[in-house]
Coordinates of C-alpha atoms in Angstrom, one line a residue:
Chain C
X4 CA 0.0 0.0 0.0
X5 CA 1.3 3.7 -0.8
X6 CA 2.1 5.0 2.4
X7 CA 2.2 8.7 1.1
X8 CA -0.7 9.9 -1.6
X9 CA -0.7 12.9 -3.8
X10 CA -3.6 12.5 -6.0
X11 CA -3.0 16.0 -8.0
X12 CA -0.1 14.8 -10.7
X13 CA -1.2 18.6 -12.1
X14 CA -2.0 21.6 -10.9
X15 CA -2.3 25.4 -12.1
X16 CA -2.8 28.7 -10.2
X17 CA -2.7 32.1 -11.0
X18 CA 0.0 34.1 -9.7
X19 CA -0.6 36.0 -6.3
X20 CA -3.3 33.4 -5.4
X21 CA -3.2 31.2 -2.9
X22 CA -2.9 27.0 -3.8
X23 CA -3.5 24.0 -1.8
X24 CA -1.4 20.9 -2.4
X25 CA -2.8 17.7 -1.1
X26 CA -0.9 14.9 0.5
X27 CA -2.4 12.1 2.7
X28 CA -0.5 9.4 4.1
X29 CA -0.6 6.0 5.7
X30 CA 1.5 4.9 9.7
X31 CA 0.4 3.0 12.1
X32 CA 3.3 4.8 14.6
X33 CA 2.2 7.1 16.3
X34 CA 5.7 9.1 16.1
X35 CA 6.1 10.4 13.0
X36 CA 7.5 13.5 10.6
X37 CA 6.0 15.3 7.1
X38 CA 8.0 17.1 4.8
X39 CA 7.2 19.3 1.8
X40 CA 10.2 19.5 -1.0
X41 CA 10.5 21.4 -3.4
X42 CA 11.9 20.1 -7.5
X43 CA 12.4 23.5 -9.7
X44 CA 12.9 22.1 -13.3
X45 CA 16.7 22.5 -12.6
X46 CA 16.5 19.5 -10.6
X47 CA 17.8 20.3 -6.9
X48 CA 15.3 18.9 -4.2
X49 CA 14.7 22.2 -1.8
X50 CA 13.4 21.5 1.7
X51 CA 10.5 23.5 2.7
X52 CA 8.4 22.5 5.8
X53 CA 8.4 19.9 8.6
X54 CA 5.1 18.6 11.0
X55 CA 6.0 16.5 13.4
X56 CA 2.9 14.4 15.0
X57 CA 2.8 15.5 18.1
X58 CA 3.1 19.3 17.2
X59 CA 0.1 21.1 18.5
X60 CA 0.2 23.7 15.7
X61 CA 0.9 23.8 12.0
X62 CA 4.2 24.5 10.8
X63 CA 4.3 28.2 8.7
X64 CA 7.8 28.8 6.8
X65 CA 7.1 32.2 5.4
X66 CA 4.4 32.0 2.4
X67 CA 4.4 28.2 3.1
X68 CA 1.9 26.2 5.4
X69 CA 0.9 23.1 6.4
X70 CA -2.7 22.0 7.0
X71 CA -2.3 19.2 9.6
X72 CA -4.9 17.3 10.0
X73 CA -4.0 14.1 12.5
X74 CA -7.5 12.2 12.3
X75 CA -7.2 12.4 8.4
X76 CA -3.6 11.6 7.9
X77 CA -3.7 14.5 6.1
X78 CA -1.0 17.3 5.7
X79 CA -1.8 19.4 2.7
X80 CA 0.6 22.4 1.8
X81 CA -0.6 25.9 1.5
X82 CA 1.8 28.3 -0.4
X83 CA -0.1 31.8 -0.4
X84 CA 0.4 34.5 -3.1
X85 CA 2.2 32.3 -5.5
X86 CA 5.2 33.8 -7.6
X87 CA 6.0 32.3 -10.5
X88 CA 9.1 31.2 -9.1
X89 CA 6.9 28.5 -7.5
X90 CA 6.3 26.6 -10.8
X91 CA 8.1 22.6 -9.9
X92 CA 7.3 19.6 -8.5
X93 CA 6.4 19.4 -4.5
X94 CA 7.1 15.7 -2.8
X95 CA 5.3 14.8 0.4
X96 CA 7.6 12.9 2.7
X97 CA 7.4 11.0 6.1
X98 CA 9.5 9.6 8.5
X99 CA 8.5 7.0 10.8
X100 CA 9.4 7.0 14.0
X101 CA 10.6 9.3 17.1
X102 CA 12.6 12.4 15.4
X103 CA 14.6 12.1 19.0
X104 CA 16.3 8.7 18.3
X105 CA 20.1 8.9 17.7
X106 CA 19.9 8.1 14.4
X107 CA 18.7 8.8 10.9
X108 CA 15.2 7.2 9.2
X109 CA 14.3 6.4 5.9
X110 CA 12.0 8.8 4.3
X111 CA 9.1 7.8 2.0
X112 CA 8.5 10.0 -0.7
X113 CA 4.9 10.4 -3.0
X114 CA 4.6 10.8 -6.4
X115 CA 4.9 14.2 -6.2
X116 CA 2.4 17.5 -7.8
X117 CA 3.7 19.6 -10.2
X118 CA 2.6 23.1 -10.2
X119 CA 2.3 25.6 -12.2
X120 CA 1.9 29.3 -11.5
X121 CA 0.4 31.5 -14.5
X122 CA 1.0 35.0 -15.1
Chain Q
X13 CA 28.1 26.3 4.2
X14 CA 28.8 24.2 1.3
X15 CA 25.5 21.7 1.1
X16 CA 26.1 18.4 0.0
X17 CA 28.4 17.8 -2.7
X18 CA 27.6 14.9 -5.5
X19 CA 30.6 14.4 -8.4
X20 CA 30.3 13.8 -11.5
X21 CA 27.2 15.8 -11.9
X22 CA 27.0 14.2 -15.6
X23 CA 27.6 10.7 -16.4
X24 CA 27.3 9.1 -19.8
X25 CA 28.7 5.9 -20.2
X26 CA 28.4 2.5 -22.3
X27 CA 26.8 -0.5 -20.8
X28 CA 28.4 -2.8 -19.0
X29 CA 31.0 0.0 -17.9
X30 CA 31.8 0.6 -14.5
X31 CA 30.0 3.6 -13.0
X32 CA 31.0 5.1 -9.6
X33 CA 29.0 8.0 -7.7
X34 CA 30.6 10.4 -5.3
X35 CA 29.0 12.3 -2.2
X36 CA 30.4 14.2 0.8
X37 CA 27.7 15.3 2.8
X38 CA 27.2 18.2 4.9
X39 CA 29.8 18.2 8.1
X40 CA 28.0 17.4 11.1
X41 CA 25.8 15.1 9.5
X42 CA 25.9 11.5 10.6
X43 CA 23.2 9.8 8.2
X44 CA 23.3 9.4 4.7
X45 CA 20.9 8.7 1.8
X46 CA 21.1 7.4 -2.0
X47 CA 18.3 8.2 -3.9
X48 CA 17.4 7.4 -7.5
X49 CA 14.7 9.0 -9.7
X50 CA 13.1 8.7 -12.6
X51 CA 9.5 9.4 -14.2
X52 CA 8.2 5.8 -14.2
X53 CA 9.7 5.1 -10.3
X54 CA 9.5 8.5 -9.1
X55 CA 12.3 9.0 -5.7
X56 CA 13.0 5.3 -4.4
X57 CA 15.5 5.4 -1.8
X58 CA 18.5 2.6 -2.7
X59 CA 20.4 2.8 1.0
X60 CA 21.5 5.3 3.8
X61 CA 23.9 4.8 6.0
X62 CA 24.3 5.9 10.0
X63 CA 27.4 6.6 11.5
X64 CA 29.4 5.7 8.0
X65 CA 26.8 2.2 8.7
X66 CA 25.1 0.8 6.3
X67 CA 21.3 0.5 7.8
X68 CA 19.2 -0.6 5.2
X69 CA 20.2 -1.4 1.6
X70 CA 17.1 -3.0 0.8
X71 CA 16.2 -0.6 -1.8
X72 CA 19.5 -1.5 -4.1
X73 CA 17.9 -2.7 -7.1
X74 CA 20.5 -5.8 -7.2
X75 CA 23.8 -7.0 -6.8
X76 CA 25.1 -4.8 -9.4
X77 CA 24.7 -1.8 -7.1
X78 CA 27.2 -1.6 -4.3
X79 CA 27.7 1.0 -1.9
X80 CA 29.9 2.6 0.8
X81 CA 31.2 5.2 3.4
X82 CA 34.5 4.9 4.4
X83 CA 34.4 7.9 6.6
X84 CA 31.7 10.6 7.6
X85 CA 32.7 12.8 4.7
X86 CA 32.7 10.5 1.8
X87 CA 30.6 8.0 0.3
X88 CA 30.4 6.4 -3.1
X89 CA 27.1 4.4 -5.1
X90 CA 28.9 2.2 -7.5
X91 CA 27.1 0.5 -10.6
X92 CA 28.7 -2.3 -12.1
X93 CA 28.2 -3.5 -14.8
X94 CA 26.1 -0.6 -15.8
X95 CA 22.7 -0.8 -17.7
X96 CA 20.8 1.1 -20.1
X97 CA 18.1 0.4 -17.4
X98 CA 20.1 2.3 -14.4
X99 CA 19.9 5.4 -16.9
X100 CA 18.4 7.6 -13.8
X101 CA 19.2 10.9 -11.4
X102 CA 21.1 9.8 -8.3
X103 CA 21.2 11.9 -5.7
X104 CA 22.7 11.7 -1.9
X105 CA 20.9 13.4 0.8
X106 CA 22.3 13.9 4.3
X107 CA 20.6 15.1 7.7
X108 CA 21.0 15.1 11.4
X109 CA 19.5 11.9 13.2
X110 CA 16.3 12.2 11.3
X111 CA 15.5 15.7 10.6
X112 CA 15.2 16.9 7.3
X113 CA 17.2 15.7 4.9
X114 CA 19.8 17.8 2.6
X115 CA 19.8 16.9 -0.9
X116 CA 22.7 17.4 -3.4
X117 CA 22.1 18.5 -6.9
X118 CA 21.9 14.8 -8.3
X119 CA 24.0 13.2 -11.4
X120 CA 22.3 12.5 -13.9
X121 CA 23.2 8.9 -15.5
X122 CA 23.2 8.1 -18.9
X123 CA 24.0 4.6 -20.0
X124 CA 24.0 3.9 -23.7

């Protein structure tokens, strides 16, 4: 079963508007991490956000957002008043388990969304 | 801070060459990731290592693939023999225990 979902291969915005990408996402641990990357068409993977389960409030990193929803398994990204500089692919990631432990996890990665931003 | 660095950031080569992948991740870091991507897999993680140990390689396609980390700032992803199959972007990725991790910029593999 795909553990992380992204069920928009596409999507357009105008610029200045706001856009909601989608990302669900399957764990049975209760400790867990969600990340938002970013893939400009000149390849480099750009790390955006980070949710951790157990944070009470959702993560902001300047025009981005995530909309954490627990009971959902949902962590959808927000960007607000999109530049064109936005237009790429965005992965949803997770990590399973404790972000404490002394070590590093595997991250699983979805399919991804590419976006486009029109002028 | 130089981010993680990946050599040769091209790659084109003949099958059943040799092919051998470079990365020195960010210093500090003591976990390390291989990555391979291409449109029909999307980002399938092939190993990552903790403390220059390998933790899980159960994502290396076969026993062509071979990788290592001789010390915390090195590691190399080596193909051999290649295949026009393995044509893909690599990249390495490093973090901190398990916070984000840092991508390089990939290199792109070409086998003919």
């Amino acid at each position: 079963a795909q553990k992380i979902t992204q069920t928009q291969p596409g999507m357009f915005v105008q610029e200045k508007e706001a856009v909601t990408l989608d990302c669900t996402y399957d764990t049975s641990d209760p400790s867990y991490g969600l990340f938002w990357y970013k893939q400009p068409s000149s390849g480099e993977m750009i790390f955006l956000i980070y949710q951790g389960s157990y944070d009470q409030q959702n993560a902001t990193e300047g025009r981005y957002s995530l909309n954490f929803q627990k009971a959902r398994k949902s962590a959808n990204l927000v960007i607000s008043a999109s530049q064109l500089g936005d237009s790429a692919m965005y992965f949803c990631a997770m990590r399973e388990g404790r972000s404490t432990e002394n070590y590093g996890q595997n991250f699983v990665f979805g399919p991804g969304t590419r976006l486009s931003v029109l002028p | 801070d130089a981010g993680v660095i990946q050599s040769p950031r091209h790659e084109v080569t003949e099958m059943g060459q040799e092919v051998t992948l470079r990365c020195k991740p960010i210093s500090g870091h003591n976990s390390l990731f291989w990555y391979r991507q291409t449109m029909m897999r999307g980002l399938e993680l092939l190993i990552y290592f903790n403390n220059n140990v390998p933790i899980d390689d159960s994502g290396m396609p076969e026993d062509r693939f071979s990788a290592k980390m001789p010390n915390a700032s090195f590691s190399t992803l080596k193909i051999q023999p290649s295949e026009p199959r393995d044509s893909a972007v690599y990249f390495c990725a490093s973090s901190i225990m398990s916070y984000e991790q840092y991508f390089g910029p990939g290199t792109r593999l070409t086998v003919t």
